[in-house]
Amino acid sequence: MSKIRVAVIFGGKSNEHDVSVVSAAHIIKSIPKDKYDIVCIGITKKGHWLKYIGDVDDIPNGKWEKHPDNVPCILSPDPVDKGFLAIGADGECRHVKVDVIFPVLHGKNGEDGTIQGIFEMAEIPFVGCDLISSANCMDKDVTHTILEAHGIKTAKWVSMILSDMPSLDAKCSEMEEKLTYPMFVKPANCGSSVGVSKVRDLDELKAGIKTAFAHDKKVVVEEGIDGIECECAVMGNDEPFASTVGEVCSANGELYDYDAKYNNAESRTVIPARMSEKSIEEIRKTAVAGYKAMGCSGLARVDFFLCKDGTIILNEINTLPGHTPISMYPQLMQYGGMSPEEQEDRLIRLALERAGVDYE
């Protein structure tokens, strides 16, 4: 039987480019080479697409962009092509057909439904959530609304759009009426806590809103939750399963932001989380319920707070979680006995199953 050809797409224009390339290297090394042939497609920070054939170790450090054998390419939305068009130095287009795509793209354009729409137009199976579930999970306001409609508890929140800025004082009054300090101000459509501020008074609230609007045209302000920050990995299509729960211990003790996640060695995760077995099972159950409510498939990391009174608050759902060696998702799955090789193999096969492709 011939090998399945997998295109791994990494990089991108989002502010999580540097995490994407680290995740991609980990995934490429973990995909079983006896089952799959890998085609590497890198997207630069300026948005240029390149077919890359160099050393995997040069992907995280950025050297891949300068490789002399890079070939510009585009993903064809035409289902006939089933893959990419590589543009040679002579201007001639060469087809690069693939069986499935593994998008390792975090943040905007990568996990917000944008690129998933192109995959769907091209009729190529792909790892992870579809266009609608990706978009809904990316938008924190929409996530709150859907989860609340399904009876899943989230933090109290107020949203605002950029055109509300002339009425900032009125919006802040609404927030102070509905929420209590401290509050968290977040861009509605960013990942890895980029642009997020913890605010304790009106002046900080206004400043936090302006900071968040630098990253997105919609902002969500949430009431702060006093509880254990924890995460659960979910995998599957129609019958998803949840890992045990991991506890987040941020180095700064305040906010598990981008810097704390990826740049501070003192940040750590505890697996399993230091909580009762009852709480772990309830969080796992809620993670699957939230995953289904949002229409997820393939994989997602579901983030929670466990309050002192035992209340479980679903914080957000990340449809393409980090796959760096220190990322929570692969660690949680590995704790449950699934090696990195088994994880990537299963994710690819879930993508093919969802598309109705017989891969045996």
Coordinates of C-alpha atoms in Angstrom, one line a residue:
M1 CA 0.0 0.0 0.0
S2 CA 1.3 3.4 -0.9
K3 CA 2.0 6.0 1.8
I4 CA -0.5 8.7 2.6
R5 CA 0.8 12.1 1.5
V6 CA 0.4 14.8 4.2
A7 CA 1.0 18.5 3.7
V8 CA 2.1 20.2 7.0
I9 CA 1.4 23.9 6.8
F10 CA 3.2 26.1 9.3
G11 CA 4.1 29.7 10.1
G12 CA 1.6 32.3 9.0
K13 CA 1.1 36.1 9.4
S14 CA -0.5 35.9 12.9
N15 CA 1.3 37.0 16.1
E16 CA 1.7 33.3 17.0
H17 CA 4.0 32.6 14.0
D18 CA 7.0 31.8 16.3
V19 CA 5.0 29.2 18.2
S20 CA 3.6 27.7 15.0
V21 CA 7.1 26.9 13.7
V22 CA 8.1 25.1 16.9
S23 CA 4.9 23.1 16.9
A24 CA 5.4 22.2 13.3
A25 CA 8.9 20.8 13.9
H26 CA 7.5 18.7 16.7
I27 CA 4.7 17.4 14.6
I28 CA 6.8 16.7 11.5
K29 CA 9.3 14.7 13.6
S30 CA 6.4 12.8 15.3
I31 CA 4.4 11.8 12.1
P32 CA 5.2 8.1 11.5
K33 CA 7.4 8.0 8.4
D34 CA 6.5 4.4 7.6
K35 CA 2.9 5.4 6.9
Y36 CA 3.2 9.0 5.6
D37 CA 5.1 11.1 3.2
I38 CA 5.4 14.7 4.3
V39 CA 5.2 17.8 2.2
C40 CA 6.3 21.0 4.1
I41 CA 4.5 24.2 3.2
G42 CA 5.8 27.3 5.1
I43 CA 4.1 30.7 5.2
T44 CA 6.3 33.6 6.1
K45 CA 5.3 36.4 8.4
K46 CA 4.6 38.5 5.3
G47 CA 2.3 35.8 4.0
H48 CA 4.4 34.2 1.3
W49 CA 3.8 30.5 0.7
L50 CA 6.8 28.3 0.1
K51 CA 7.3 24.6 -0.5
Y52 CA 10.2 23.7 1.8
I53 CA 12.4 20.6 1.5
G54 CA 15.2 21.5 3.9
D55 CA 16.1 20.3 7.4
V56 CA 13.2 20.2 9.9
D57 CA 15.5 21.6 12.6
D58 CA 15.8 24.9 10.6
I59 CA 12.0 25.5 10.8
P60 CA 11.9 26.7 14.5
N61 CA 14.9 29.1 14.1
G62 CA 13.5 30.7 10.9
K63 CA 16.4 29.6 8.6
W64 CA 13.9 27.7 6.5
E65 CA 12.7 30.9 4.8
K66 CA 16.2 31.4 3.2
H67 CA 16.6 27.9 1.9
P68 CA 17.8 28.1 -1.8
D69 CA 15.5 25.4 -2.9
N70 CA 12.3 27.0 -1.7
V71 CA 9.6 27.2 -4.4
P72 CA 6.7 29.6 -4.2
C73 CA 3.4 27.8 -4.1
I74 CA -0.3 28.3 -3.7
L75 CA -3.1 26.0 -2.4
S76 CA -5.5 25.5 -5.3
P77 CA -9.2 25.8 -4.4
D78 CA -10.1 23.7 -7.4
P79 CA -11.0 20.2 -6.3
V80 CA -9.5 18.8 -9.5
D81 CA -6.0 19.8 -8.4
K82 CA -6.2 18.2 -4.9
G83 CA -3.2 20.1 -3.6
F84 CA -0.8 22.8 -4.4
L85 CA 0.6 24.6 -7.5
A86 CA 4.4 25.0 -7.2
I87 CA 5.7 27.9 -9.3
G88 CA 9.1 27.1 -10.9
A89 CA 11.7 29.6 -11.8
D90 CA 10.6 29.2 -15.4
G91 CA 7.1 30.3 -14.4
E92 CA 5.6 26.9 -15.0
C93 CA 3.2 25.5 -12.4
R94 CA 3.7 22.0 -11.2
H95 CA 1.0 20.1 -9.3
V96 CA 1.8 18.9 -5.8
K97 CA -1.0 16.5 -4.9
V98 CA -1.7 15.6 -1.3
D99 CA -4.1 13.3 0.5
V100 CA -4.6 15.3 3.7
I101 CA -3.5 18.6 5.2
F102 CA -2.2 19.1 8.7
P103 CA -2.5 22.9 9.4
V104 CA -0.1 23.8 12.2
L105 CA -1.2 27.5 12.2
H106 CA -2.1 29.2 15.5
G107 CA -4.2 32.4 15.7
K108 CA -5.7 34.5 13.0
N109 CA -6.0 33.0 9.5
G110 CA -4.9 29.6 10.9
E111 CA -7.5 28.5 13.3
D112 CA -10.3 31.0 12.8
G113 CA -11.9 29.3 9.8
T114 CA -10.1 31.3 7.2
I115 CA -7.8 28.6 5.8
Q116 CA -10.3 25.9 6.7
G117 CA -12.6 27.4 4.1
I118 CA -10.0 27.0 1.4
F119 CA -9.4 23.4 2.4
E120 CA -13.2 22.8 2.2
M121 CA -13.4 24.4 -1.3
A122 CA -10.5 22.3 -2.4
E123 CA -12.2 19.2 -1.0
I124 CA -9.0 18.1 0.7
P125 CA -9.3 16.3 4.1
F126 CA -7.7 18.3 6.9
V127 CA -6.8 17.9 10.6
G128 CA -8.9 19.8 13.1
C129 CA -12.1 21.6 13.3
D130 CA -14.1 22.8 10.3
L131 CA -14.7 26.4 9.2
I132 CA -17.8 27.1 11.3
S133 CA -16.5 25.5 14.6
S134 CA -13.1 27.1 14.1
A135 CA -14.6 30.6 13.6
N136 CA -17.1 30.2 16.5
C137 CA -14.4 29.0 18.9
M138 CA -12.0 31.8 17.9
D139 CA -14.6 34.5 18.7
K140 CA -14.8 34.6 22.5
D141 CA -18.1 36.5 22.4
V142 CA -19.7 33.8 20.2
T143 CA -18.2 31.0 22.3
H144 CA -19.8 32.5 25.4
T145 CA -23.1 32.8 23.7
I146 CA -23.2 29.2 22.3
L147 CA -22.0 27.6 25.5
E148 CA -24.4 29.5 27.7
A149 CA -27.3 28.4 25.4
H150 CA -26.1 24.8 26.1
G151 CA -26.1 25.3 29.8
I152 CA -22.3 25.3 30.2
K153 CA -21.1 27.9 32.7
T154 CA -18.7 30.6 31.6
A155 CA -17.5 33.8 33.2
K156 CA -19.8 36.8 33.1
W157 CA -18.9 39.0 30.1
V158 CA -19.7 42.1 28.1
S159 CA -18.6 42.6 24.5
M160 CA -18.0 45.7 22.5
I161 CA -17.1 46.5 18.9
L162 CA -14.8 49.3 17.6
S163 CA -17.7 51.5 16.7
D164 CA -18.7 51.6 20.4
M165 CA -15.5 53.5 21.2
P166 CA -17.2 57.0 21.1
S167 CA -19.5 55.6 23.9
L168 CA -16.6 54.2 25.9
D169 CA -17.7 55.8 29.2
A170 CA -21.2 54.3 28.8
K171 CA -19.8 50.9 27.9
C172 CA -17.5 50.9 30.9
S173 CA -20.4 51.8 33.2
E174 CA -22.3 48.8 31.8
M175 CA -19.3 46.6 32.5
E176 CA -19.0 47.9 36.1
E177 CA -22.7 47.3 36.6
K178 CA -22.7 43.8 35.3
L179 CA -19.2 42.7 36.3
T180 CA -16.9 43.1 39.3
Y181 CA -13.1 43.8 39.4
P182 CA -10.7 42.4 38.7
M183 CA -11.7 42.0 35.0
F184 CA -9.9 40.6 32.1
V185 CA -10.0 42.5 28.8
K186 CA -9.4 40.4 25.7
P187 CA -9.4 40.8 22.0
A188 CA -12.3 38.6 20.9
N189 CA -10.3 36.8 18.2
C190 CA -6.7 36.3 19.4
G191 CA -5.0 33.3 20.9
S192 CA -2.2 32.7 23.4
S193 CA -3.5 35.6 25.6
V194 CA -2.1 38.2 23.2
G195 CA -3.4 41.6 24.0
V196 CA -5.1 40.5 27.2
S197 CA -5.0 42.8 30.3
K198 CA -6.0 42.2 33.9
V199 CA -7.7 45.4 35.2
R200 CA -8.6 46.6 38.7
D201 CA -10.2 50.0 38.2
L202 CA -11.8 52.2 35.6
D203 CA -8.6 53.7 34.3
E204 CA -7.0 50.3 33.7
L205 CA -10.3 49.1 32.1
K206 CA -10.2 51.9 29.6
A207 CA -6.5 51.4 28.9
G208 CA -7.0 47.6 28.5
I209 CA -9.9 48.1 26.1
K210 CA -7.7 50.3 23.9
T211 CA -4.9 47.7 24.0
A212 CA -7.2 44.9 23.0
F213 CA -8.6 47.0 20.1
A214 CA -5.0 47.2 18.7
H215 CA -5.4 43.4 18.0
D216 CA -9.0 43.0 17.0
K217 CA -12.2 45.0 16.1
K218 CA -14.2 43.3 18.9
V219 CA -13.3 43.1 22.6
V220 CA -14.6 40.9 25.3
V221 CA -14.5 42.0 29.0
E222 CA -14.9 39.1 31.5
E223 CA -15.3 39.0 35.2
G224 CA -12.2 37.7 36.9
I225 CA -12.5 34.1 38.3
D226 CA -10.7 33.1 41.5
G227 CA -9.8 29.5 40.9
I228 CA -7.4 26.9 39.6
E229 CA -6.5 27.4 35.9
C230 CA -6.6 24.0 34.2
E231 CA -6.8 22.5 30.8
C232 CA -8.2 19.3 29.2
A233 CA -7.3 17.8 25.8
V234 CA -10.1 16.4 23.6
M235 CA -9.7 14.3 20.5
G236 CA -12.2 12.7 18.2
N237 CA -15.1 13.3 15.7
D238 CA -18.5 12.0 16.6
E239 CA -17.4 10.2 19.7
P240 CA -14.6 12.4 21.3
F241 CA -12.7 11.5 24.4
A242 CA -11.1 13.7 27.0
S243 CA -7.7 13.4 28.6
T244 CA -7.1 13.9 32.3
V245 CA -6.8 17.5 33.5
G246 CA -3.6 19.5 33.6
E247 CA -3.0 22.4 36.0
V248 CA -1.4 25.6 34.8
C249 CA 1.1 27.3 37.1
S250 CA 2.0 30.7 35.7
A251 CA 5.4 32.1 36.5
N252 CA 4.0 35.5 37.1
G253 CA 1.1 34.3 39.2
E254 CA -1.2 36.8 37.5
L255 CA -1.8 35.9 33.9
Y256 CA -0.8 32.9 31.9
D257 CA 0.0 35.1 28.9
Y258 CA 2.1 34.5 25.8
D259 CA 5.3 35.4 27.5
A260 CA 4.5 33.1 30.5
K261 CA 3.6 30.2 28.3
Y262 CA 6.5 30.2 25.9
N263 CA 9.3 32.4 27.3
N264 CA 9.4 31.9 31.0
A265 CA 11.0 28.7 32.2
E266 CA 9.4 29.0 35.6
S267 CA 5.9 28.5 34.2
R268 CA 5.0 24.9 34.5
T269 CA 2.1 22.4 34.2
V270 CA 1.1 19.8 36.7
I271 CA -0.4 16.5 35.3
P272 CA -2.7 15.4 36.7
A273 CA -4.1 18.6 38.2
R274 CA -4.0 18.8 42.0
M275 CA -7.7 18.4 42.6
S276 CA -10.2 15.7 43.5
E277 CA -10.9 12.8 41.2
K278 CA -14.5 14.0 41.2
S279 CA -13.5 17.4 39.9
I280 CA -11.3 15.9 37.2
E281 CA -14.1 13.7 36.0
E282 CA -16.6 16.6 36.0
I283 CA -14.1 18.8 34.0
R284 CA -13.5 16.0 31.5
K285 CA -17.3 15.6 31.1
T286 CA -17.8 19.3 30.6
A287 CA -14.9 19.5 28.1
V288 CA -16.6 16.9 25.9
A289 CA -19.9 18.7 26.2
G290 CA -18.4 22.0 25.2
Y291 CA -16.5 20.4 22.3
K292 CA -19.8 19.0 21.0
A293 CA -21.7 22.2 21.6
M294 CA -19.2 24.1 19.5
G295 CA -19.3 21.5 16.7
C296 CA -15.6 20.6 17.1
S297 CA -13.9 17.7 15.5
G298 CA -10.4 16.3 15.3
L299 CA -8.9 18.0 18.4
A300 CA -9.2 20.9 20.8
R301 CA -7.9 22.0 24.1
V302 CA -10.6 23.1 26.5
D303 CA -9.5 25.5 29.3
F304 CA -11.2 25.9 32.6
F305 CA -11.2 27.4 36.1
L306 CA -12.1 25.3 39.1
C307 CA -13.4 27.6 41.8
K308 CA -12.9 27.1 45.5
D309 CA -16.6 26.1 45.9
G310 CA -16.2 23.4 43.2
T311 CA -17.9 25.4 40.4
I312 CA -16.4 24.7 37.0
I313 CA -16.1 27.6 34.6
L314 CA -15.3 26.9 31.0
N315 CA -12.8 29.6 29.9
E316 CA -12.2 29.0 26.2
I317 CA -11.8 26.3 23.5
N318 CA -8.6 26.3 21.5
T319 CA -9.1 24.5 18.2
L320 CA -5.5 24.2 17.2
P321 CA -3.5 24.1 20.5
G322 CA 0.2 24.4 20.6
H323 CA 2.2 21.2 19.9
T324 CA 5.6 22.3 21.2
P325 CA 7.4 19.9 23.5
I326 CA 6.2 21.9 26.5
S327 CA 2.6 22.4 25.3
M328 CA -0.2 21.0 27.4
Y329 CA -2.1 19.2 24.7
P330 CA 0.5 16.7 23.7
Q331 CA 1.6 16.3 27.3
L332 CA -1.9 15.4 28.4
M333 CA -2.3 12.9 25.7
Q334 CA 1.1 11.4 26.4
Y335 CA 0.2 11.1 30.1
G336 CA -2.8 9.0 29.0
G337 CA -0.5 6.6 27.1
M338 CA -0.6 8.1 23.6
S339 CA 2.8 8.7 22.2
P340 CA 3.5 11.8 20.0
E341 CA 3.6 9.4 17.0
E342 CA 0.3 7.8 17.9
Q343 CA -1.2 11.3 18.4
E344 CA -0.3 12.6 15.0
D345 CA -1.3 9.3 13.3
R346 CA -4.7 9.4 15.0
L347 CA -5.3 13.0 14.1
I348 CA -4.6 12.4 10.5
R349 CA -6.8 9.3 10.4
L350 CA -9.6 11.3 12.1
A351 CA -9.3 13.9 9.3
L352 CA -9.6 11.1 6.6
E353 CA -12.5 9.5 8.4
R354 CA -14.5 12.7 8.6
A355 CA -14.0 13.2 4.9
G356 CA -15.2 9.6 4.3
V357 CA -11.8 8.5 2.8
D358 CA -11.0 4.8 3.0
Y359 CA -7.3 4.9 4.0
E360 CA -6.8 1.1 4.5

